[in-house]
Amino acid sequence: MAGIPWAQQAVDRFFEGRHPTQFQCDQIAKSISGASNLRAVDTPGSMSYNVVCTGRRAGKPDVVVSFREPEANLDKSMCQLAKAIHGHLVPRISHAGIVDGADPPLTIYTMPYLQGISCLDALTCQVEMGQVAEARHTCFIRHLARYFARCLSKPLHTTTAAQTETLDGIQRRLALVRCSSLSIFETPSWWELERSLPALFARDYPQVLTHGDLSRTNMLVHEDTYEITGIVDWSLASILPFGMDLDCLFLTTGYMDRDGWHDYACRSRLHEAFWTEFWSASQVRDHVRQYKVRETAERAAKIGAILRYAFQRNADGSPSETLMSDGALTWSYLQAWLAT
């Protein structure tokens, strides 16, 4: 595989042993979009094949055609809800049918092409950064804060039965982690984290639209300013306690390499910029409420991180109830983040 870009490797894995082929999907995309040219997106998914269609008839704007496995299908109501909350940052999804004879099945969606590059390509992998780089990262963090402020400002209703089912599932997974042999979970802070879980489902704590995979690959930013220009792939979206996606604040204020996790030197300033912007955008000015919301949300973030990184994934990308192997790199994420 040497010399083949990782993005093409991901596309090759998607089509391995599959019908139709990449070429056939490209032809379908051209037919649906009326485009003369297309290219794969810069950051491909593992359960979808996505192409940007350009040169459309009558000067129509560029679109993305997405071929998705059943486990990665997009729920129309969730996508509409995300669009209502976050506006232009969320593409409007249209169902374009299924691929006849596809094995395994593929559903086709179309959506407007959002400008920007992924955070994976934008955010630095260096501890120290200059003034310009820090200003760009600060711009990104402030836009991230506004995203979470919109979520908090739009609490959603969910049934008691649904909340109970979600709470029980999380408690089972946390118990599995507690019973593991990993020493990072044998601490008073871990026990406090586990005991605090029911508070996330209390009547007075907001349940909000949660992306489910708010990773560097699913956030698009302006190439020069790092302003967020889009948030994509809502296949795992659900209604959860506020903060369950907030582990992305840790993920985007440092980086992982072969030597482990590294915080940015300006991490504390970035976190301060986040919360300052968050309180302003959410219009939460009462200091007592600020303290309560932040404390509870940061606990929710740690629980969300545990669910994402301590467990193997189900076919749809959600956390299973099988722990990752002891040597998995994701334990390094958790060890670094849970210590904060």
Short mmCIF file of C-alpha atoms in Angstrom, two decimals:
data_model
loop_
_atom_site.label_atom_id
_atom_site.label_comp_id
_atom_site.label_asym_id
_atom_site.label_seq_id
_atom_site.Cartn_x
_atom_site.Cartn_y
_atom_site.Cartn_z
CA MET A 1 0.00 0.00 0.00
CA ALA A 2 3.06 2.24 0.03
CA GLY A 3 2.60 5.35 -2.06
CA ILE A 4 -1.22 5.19 -2.06
CA PRO A 5 -2.77 8.13 -0.15
CA TRP A 6 -4.63 7.08 2.99
CA ALA A 7 -7.87 8.56 1.64
CA GLN A 8 -7.73 6.32 -1.44
CA GLN A 9 -6.85 3.37 0.79
CA ALA A 10 -10.06 4.06 2.75
CA VAL A 11 -12.08 4.16 -0.48
CA ASP A 12 -10.45 0.93 -1.67
CA ARG A 13 -11.40 -0.78 1.61
CA PHE A 14 -14.99 0.40 1.24
CA PHE A 15 -15.31 -1.17 -2.22
CA GLU A 16 -13.35 -4.35 -1.45
CA GLY A 17 -15.52 -7.34 -2.38
CA ARG A 18 -18.46 -5.03 -3.07
CA HIS A 19 -20.91 -4.59 -5.92
CA PRO A 20 -21.21 -2.00 -7.44
CA THR A 21 -17.65 -0.85 -8.05
CA GLN A 22 -16.30 2.64 -7.42
CA PHE A 23 -16.53 3.38 -11.15
CA GLN A 24 -20.18 2.33 -11.23
CA CYS A 25 -20.99 4.51 -8.21
CA ASP A 26 -19.26 7.42 -9.92
CA GLN A 27 -21.45 6.95 -12.98
CA ILE A 28 -24.57 6.87 -10.80
CA ALA A 29 -23.45 10.06 -9.05
CA LYS A 30 -22.97 11.83 -12.39
CA SER A 31 -26.40 10.70 -13.55
CA ILE A 32 -28.14 11.88 -10.38
CA SER A 33 -26.35 15.22 -10.14
CA GLY A 34 -26.02 16.09 -13.81
CA ALA A 35 -22.35 16.81 -13.17
CA SER A 36 -19.52 16.55 -15.67
CA ASN A 37 -16.81 16.11 -13.04
CA LEU A 38 -16.49 14.58 -9.64
CA ARG A 39 -13.93 13.80 -6.98
CA ALA A 40 -13.95 11.90 -3.73
CA VAL A 41 -14.21 14.01 -0.58
CA ASP A 42 -10.89 14.74 1.12
CA THR A 43 -11.75 12.81 4.28
CA PRO A 44 -13.67 9.60 3.42
CA GLY A 45 -15.85 7.69 5.84
CA SER A 46 -15.54 4.02 6.69
CA MET A 47 -19.20 3.19 5.98
CA SER A 48 -19.91 5.54 3.10
CA TYR A 49 -18.52 6.67 -0.24
CA ASN A 50 -18.94 10.39 -0.86
CA VAL A 51 -18.16 12.35 -4.02
CA VAL A 52 -18.24 16.06 -4.81
CA CYS A 53 -20.07 16.67 -8.09
CA THR A 54 -19.02 19.77 -10.05
CA GLY A 55 -19.70 21.25 -13.48
CA ARG A 56 -23.45 20.67 -13.21
CA ARG A 57 -25.89 21.67 -15.92
CA ALA A 58 -27.29 25.21 -15.95
CA GLY A 59 -24.59 26.37 -13.55
CA LYS A 60 -26.17 24.64 -10.56
CA PRO A 61 -24.09 24.64 -7.35
CA ASP A 62 -21.84 21.72 -6.45
CA VAL A 63 -23.40 18.84 -4.55
CA VAL A 64 -22.21 15.81 -2.63
CA VAL A 65 -23.61 12.39 -3.49
CA SER A 66 -23.27 9.91 -0.64
CA PHE A 67 -23.53 6.11 -0.94
CA ARG A 68 -24.12 4.74 2.55
CA GLU A 69 -24.29 1.30 4.12
CA PRO A 70 -27.48 0.49 6.09
CA GLU A 71 -25.71 1.06 9.41
CA ALA A 72 -24.75 4.60 8.32
CA ASN A 73 -28.12 5.72 6.99
CA LEU A 74 -29.20 9.26 7.81
CA ASP A 75 -32.38 9.76 9.83
CA LYS A 76 -34.42 12.47 8.12
CA SER A 77 -35.99 13.82 11.31
CA MET A 78 -32.62 14.07 13.08
CA CYS A 79 -31.04 15.83 10.11
CA GLN A 80 -33.94 18.28 9.94
CA LEU A 81 -33.59 18.94 13.67
CA ALA A 82 -29.87 19.57 13.30
CA LYS A 83 -30.59 21.94 10.40
CA ALA A 84 -33.16 23.83 12.48
CA ILE A 85 -30.69 24.30 15.34
CA HIS A 86 -27.44 24.93 13.47
CA GLY A 87 -28.66 26.47 10.22
CA HIS A 88 -26.20 26.73 7.33
CA LEU A 89 -23.60 24.58 9.11
CA VAL A 90 -25.71 21.47 8.45
CA PRO A 91 -26.35 20.42 4.83
CA ARG A 92 -29.94 19.76 3.79
CA ILE A 93 -30.21 16.02 3.10
CA SER A 94 -32.24 14.54 0.24
CA HIS A 95 -32.89 10.84 -0.25
CA ALA A 96 -32.06 9.80 -3.81
CA GLY A 97 -33.02 6.13 -3.73
CA ILE A 98 -31.04 2.91 -3.45
CA VAL A 99 -28.47 1.23 -5.67
CA ASP A 100 -30.18 -1.63 -7.51
CA GLY A 101 -28.54 -4.96 -6.78
CA ALA A 102 -25.98 -3.54 -4.38
CA ASP A 103 -24.40 -6.13 -2.10
CA PRO A 104 -24.35 -5.10 0.68
CA PRO A 105 -27.19 -2.58 0.18
CA LEU A 106 -26.37 1.08 -0.46
CA THR A 107 -28.68 4.05 0.06
CA ILE A 108 -28.03 7.24 -1.91
CA TYR A 109 -28.28 10.75 -0.47
CA THR A 110 -27.54 14.14 -1.96
CA MET A 111 -26.64 17.33 -0.12
CA PRO A 112 -25.13 20.74 -0.89
CA TYR A 113 -21.36 20.88 -0.92
CA LEU A 114 -20.05 22.82 2.08
CA GLN A 115 -16.83 24.75 1.63
CA GLY A 116 -13.91 24.14 3.97
CA ILE A 117 -11.32 21.60 5.00
CA SER A 118 -11.65 19.05 7.77
CA CYS A 119 -10.23 19.77 11.21
CA LEU A 120 -8.07 16.71 10.65
CA ASP A 121 -6.21 18.66 7.97
CA ALA A 122 -6.34 22.04 9.72
CA LEU A 123 -5.45 21.62 13.39
CA THR A 124 -1.75 21.46 14.18
CA CYS A 125 0.19 18.49 15.51
CA GLN A 126 2.75 20.58 17.40
CA VAL A 127 2.77 21.49 21.08
CA GLU A 128 4.01 25.02 20.45
CA MET A 129 2.37 27.31 17.90
CA GLY A 130 2.95 30.88 16.77
CA GLN A 131 0.59 33.82 17.20
CA VAL A 132 -1.14 33.33 13.85
CA ALA A 133 -1.71 29.62 14.45
CA GLU A 134 -3.00 30.25 17.97
CA ALA A 135 -5.37 32.94 16.67
CA ARG A 136 -6.75 30.47 14.12
CA HIS A 137 -7.20 27.76 16.74
CA THR A 138 -8.88 30.27 19.05
CA CYS A 139 -11.29 31.22 16.25
CA PHE A 140 -12.17 27.54 15.81
CA ILE A 141 -12.67 27.04 19.55
CA ARG A 142 -15.00 30.04 19.77
CA HIS A 143 -17.10 28.71 16.91
CA LEU A 144 -17.17 25.33 18.66
CA ALA A 145 -18.44 27.09 21.79
CA ARG A 146 -21.25 28.66 19.77
CA TYR A 147 -22.20 25.22 18.46
CA PHE A 148 -22.59 23.91 22.01
CA ALA A 149 -24.37 27.09 23.11
CA ARG A 150 -26.99 26.51 20.42
CA CYS A 151 -27.46 22.96 21.68
CA LEU A 152 -27.93 24.14 25.27
CA SER A 153 -30.35 26.86 24.16
CA LYS A 154 -32.56 24.28 22.40
CA PRO A 155 -33.36 21.61 25.04
CA LEU A 156 -35.42 18.72 23.72
CA HIS A 157 -38.03 16.44 25.19
CA THR A 158 -37.47 12.72 25.42
CA THR A 159 -39.62 10.12 27.13
CA THR A 160 -38.90 8.69 30.56
CA ALA A 161 -38.67 5.24 29.00
CA ALA A 162 -36.06 6.41 26.48
CA GLN A 163 -34.02 8.12 29.19
CA THR A 164 -34.16 5.03 31.40
CA GLU A 165 -32.99 2.81 28.54
CA THR A 166 -30.10 5.17 27.77
CA LEU A 167 -29.10 5.47 31.43
CA ASP A 168 -29.18 1.69 31.92
CA GLY A 169 -27.01 1.17 28.84
CA ILE A 170 -24.40 3.66 30.03
CA GLN A 171 -24.38 2.20 33.55
CA ARG A 172 -23.76 -1.29 32.14
CA ARG A 173 -20.81 -0.03 30.11
CA LEU A 174 -19.30 1.92 32.99
CA ALA A 175 -19.57 -1.19 35.17
CA LEU A 176 -17.67 -3.17 32.54
CA VAL A 177 -14.92 -0.54 32.55
CA ARG A 178 -14.78 -0.50 36.35
CA CYS A 179 -14.35 -4.27 36.44
CA SER A 180 -11.49 -4.18 33.93
CA SER A 181 -7.87 -4.57 34.95
CA LEU A 182 -6.90 -1.01 34.00
CA SER A 183 -5.60 1.00 36.95
CA ILE A 184 -6.67 4.36 35.51
CA PHE A 185 -10.22 3.56 36.64
CA GLU A 186 -9.28 2.64 40.22
CA THR A 187 -9.41 6.21 41.50
CA PRO A 188 -11.80 8.30 43.63
CA SER A 189 -12.49 10.55 40.64
CA TRP A 190 -13.70 7.53 38.67
CA TRP A 191 -16.10 6.53 41.41
CA GLU A 192 -17.39 10.09 41.61
CA LEU A 193 -17.86 10.11 37.85
CA GLU A 194 -19.89 6.91 37.97
CA ARG A 195 -21.99 8.12 40.90
CA SER A 196 -22.77 11.38 39.12
CA LEU A 197 -24.28 9.68 36.06
CA PRO A 198 -27.95 9.77 37.21
CA ALA A 199 -27.71 13.56 37.62
CA LEU A 200 -27.30 13.84 33.85
CA PHE A 201 -30.82 12.47 33.48
CA ALA A 202 -32.41 14.60 36.20
CA ARG A 203 -35.48 16.61 35.25
CA ASP A 204 -33.66 19.94 35.49
CA TYR A 205 -30.68 18.94 33.33
CA PRO A 206 -31.05 19.65 29.59
CA GLN A 207 -31.31 16.84 27.08
CA VAL A 208 -30.06 18.08 23.70
CA LEU A 209 -29.36 17.03 20.14
CA THR A 210 -26.02 15.23 20.23
CA HIS A 211 -24.03 14.57 17.07
CA GLY A 212 -22.57 11.26 18.25
CA ASP A 213 -19.29 11.52 16.33
CA LEU A 214 -18.11 15.11 16.64
CA SER A 215 -14.60 14.24 15.53
CA ARG A 216 -11.98 16.14 13.56
CA THR A 217 -13.15 14.46 10.36
CA ASN A 218 -16.76 15.66 10.68
CA MET A 219 -16.09 19.35 11.32
CA LEU A 220 -15.18 21.60 8.39
CA VAL A 221 -13.35 24.89 8.82
CA HIS A 222 -12.33 27.82 6.63
CA GLU A 223 -8.83 27.12 5.39
CA ASP A 224 -7.45 30.53 6.43
CA THR A 225 -9.45 31.56 9.51
CA TYR A 226 -10.50 28.15 10.97
CA GLU A 227 -14.06 29.41 11.34
CA ILE A 228 -16.38 26.38 11.34
CA THR A 229 -18.11 26.12 7.97
CA GLY A 230 -19.90 22.81 8.32
CA ILE A 231 -20.72 19.83 10.53
CA VAL A 232 -21.43 16.65 8.60
CA ASP A 233 -22.39 12.97 9.01
CA TRP A 234 -25.27 12.96 11.50
CA SER A 235 -25.84 9.19 11.28
CA LEU A 236 -25.27 8.70 15.03
CA ALA A 237 -27.30 11.73 16.16
CA SER A 238 -29.54 11.25 19.18
CA ILE A 239 -30.96 13.12 22.17
CA LEU A 240 -28.60 12.85 25.15
CA PRO A 241 -27.62 14.87 28.23
CA PHE A 242 -25.82 18.09 27.37
CA GLY A 243 -22.05 17.62 27.24
CA MET A 244 -21.85 14.03 26.02
CA ASP A 245 -20.06 15.33 22.89
CA LEU A 246 -17.93 17.85 24.76
CA ASP A 247 -14.93 15.53 24.76
CA CYS A 248 -14.23 17.06 21.34
CA LEU A 249 -12.91 20.09 23.28
CA PHE A 250 -10.14 17.84 24.62
CA LEU A 251 -9.65 16.20 21.23
CA THR A 252 -9.14 19.54 19.48
CA THR A 253 -6.78 21.14 22.03
CA GLY A 254 -4.01 18.59 21.62
CA TYR A 255 -3.00 15.65 19.48
CA MET A 256 -1.91 12.02 19.61
CA ASP A 257 1.20 10.55 18.03
CA ARG A 258 3.32 7.45 18.58
CA ASP A 259 4.67 8.93 21.81
CA GLY A 260 1.23 9.44 23.32
CA TRP A 261 -1.08 12.37 23.93
CA HIS A 262 0.23 15.96 23.84
CA ASP A 263 -1.67 19.04 25.05
CA TYR A 264 -1.13 22.24 23.12
CA ALA A 265 0.99 24.70 25.09
CA CYS A 266 -1.90 27.17 24.78
CA ARG A 267 -4.51 24.61 25.86
CA SER A 268 -5.57 26.52 28.99
CA ARG A 269 -6.09 29.70 26.95
CA LEU A 270 -8.14 27.80 24.38
CA HIS A 271 -10.34 26.31 27.10
CA GLU A 272 -10.82 29.73 28.66
CA ALA A 273 -11.75 31.15 25.25
CA PHE A 274 -14.27 28.33 24.83
CA TRP A 275 -16.10 28.97 28.09
CA THR A 276 -16.02 32.75 27.75
CA GLU A 277 -17.63 32.48 24.31
CA PHE A 278 -20.01 29.77 25.49
CA TRP A 279 -21.46 31.88 28.32
CA SER A 280 -21.83 34.85 26.02
CA ALA A 281 -23.52 32.89 23.22
CA SER A 282 -25.81 30.93 25.55
CA GLN A 283 -26.62 34.06 27.60
CA VAL A 284 -25.98 32.21 30.85
CA ARG A 285 -24.80 35.00 33.13
CA ASP A 286 -25.61 33.67 36.59
CA HIS A 287 -22.33 32.47 38.12
CA VAL A 288 -23.99 29.73 40.17
CA ARG A 289 -25.64 28.28 37.07
CA GLN A 290 -22.41 28.66 35.11
CA TYR A 291 -20.57 26.59 37.71
CA LYS A 292 -23.25 23.89 37.79
CA VAL A 293 -23.56 23.63 34.01
CA ARG A 294 -19.81 23.50 33.44
CA GLU A 295 -19.14 20.97 36.20
CA THR A 296 -21.90 18.64 35.02
CA ALA A 297 -21.08 19.07 31.32
CA GLU A 298 -17.41 18.24 31.90
CA ARG A 299 -18.43 15.05 33.70
CA ALA A 300 -20.72 14.22 30.80
CA ALA A 301 -17.80 14.82 28.44
CA LYS A 302 -15.66 12.29 30.28
CA ILE A 303 -18.46 9.73 30.22
CA GLY A 304 -18.93 10.38 26.50
CA ALA A 305 -15.20 9.86 25.95
CA ILE A 306 -15.31 6.55 27.81
CA LEU A 307 -18.17 5.32 25.64
CA ARG A 308 -16.36 6.34 22.46
CA TYR A 309 -12.86 5.14 23.26
CA ALA A 310 -13.14 2.27 25.76
CA PHE A 311 -15.44 0.09 23.66
CA GLN A 312 -15.35 -1.61 20.31
CA ARG A 313 -17.88 -0.29 17.82
CA ASN A 314 -21.14 -1.80 16.68
CA ALA A 315 -21.73 -2.02 12.93
CA ASP A 316 -23.36 1.45 12.96
CA GLY A 317 -20.43 3.04 14.81
CA SER A 318 -22.11 3.22 18.22
CA PRO A 319 -20.29 1.80 21.28
CA SER A 320 -20.78 -1.92 21.84
CA GLU A 321 -20.48 -3.63 25.22
CA THR A 322 -17.11 -5.19 24.38
CA LEU A 323 -14.05 -3.42 25.75
CA MET A 324 -11.15 -2.47 23.52
CA SER A 325 -8.06 -4.66 23.86
CA ASP A 326 -5.57 -3.65 26.56
CA GLY A 327 -3.03 -2.40 24.04
CA ALA A 328 -5.44 -0.22 22.05
CA LEU A 329 -4.26 3.33 21.44
CA THR A 330 -7.60 4.72 22.59
CA TRP A 331 -6.76 3.92 26.22
CA SER A 332 -4.04 6.57 25.93
CA TYR A 333 -6.69 9.15 25.05
CA LEU A 334 -8.69 8.25 28.12
CA GLN A 335 -5.72 8.17 30.45
CA ALA A 336 -4.78 11.70 29.36
CA TRP A 337 -8.28 13.16 29.43
CA LEU A 338 -9.60 11.58 32.62
CA ALA A 339 -6.59 12.95 34.48
CA THR A 340 -7.70 16.54 33.78
#
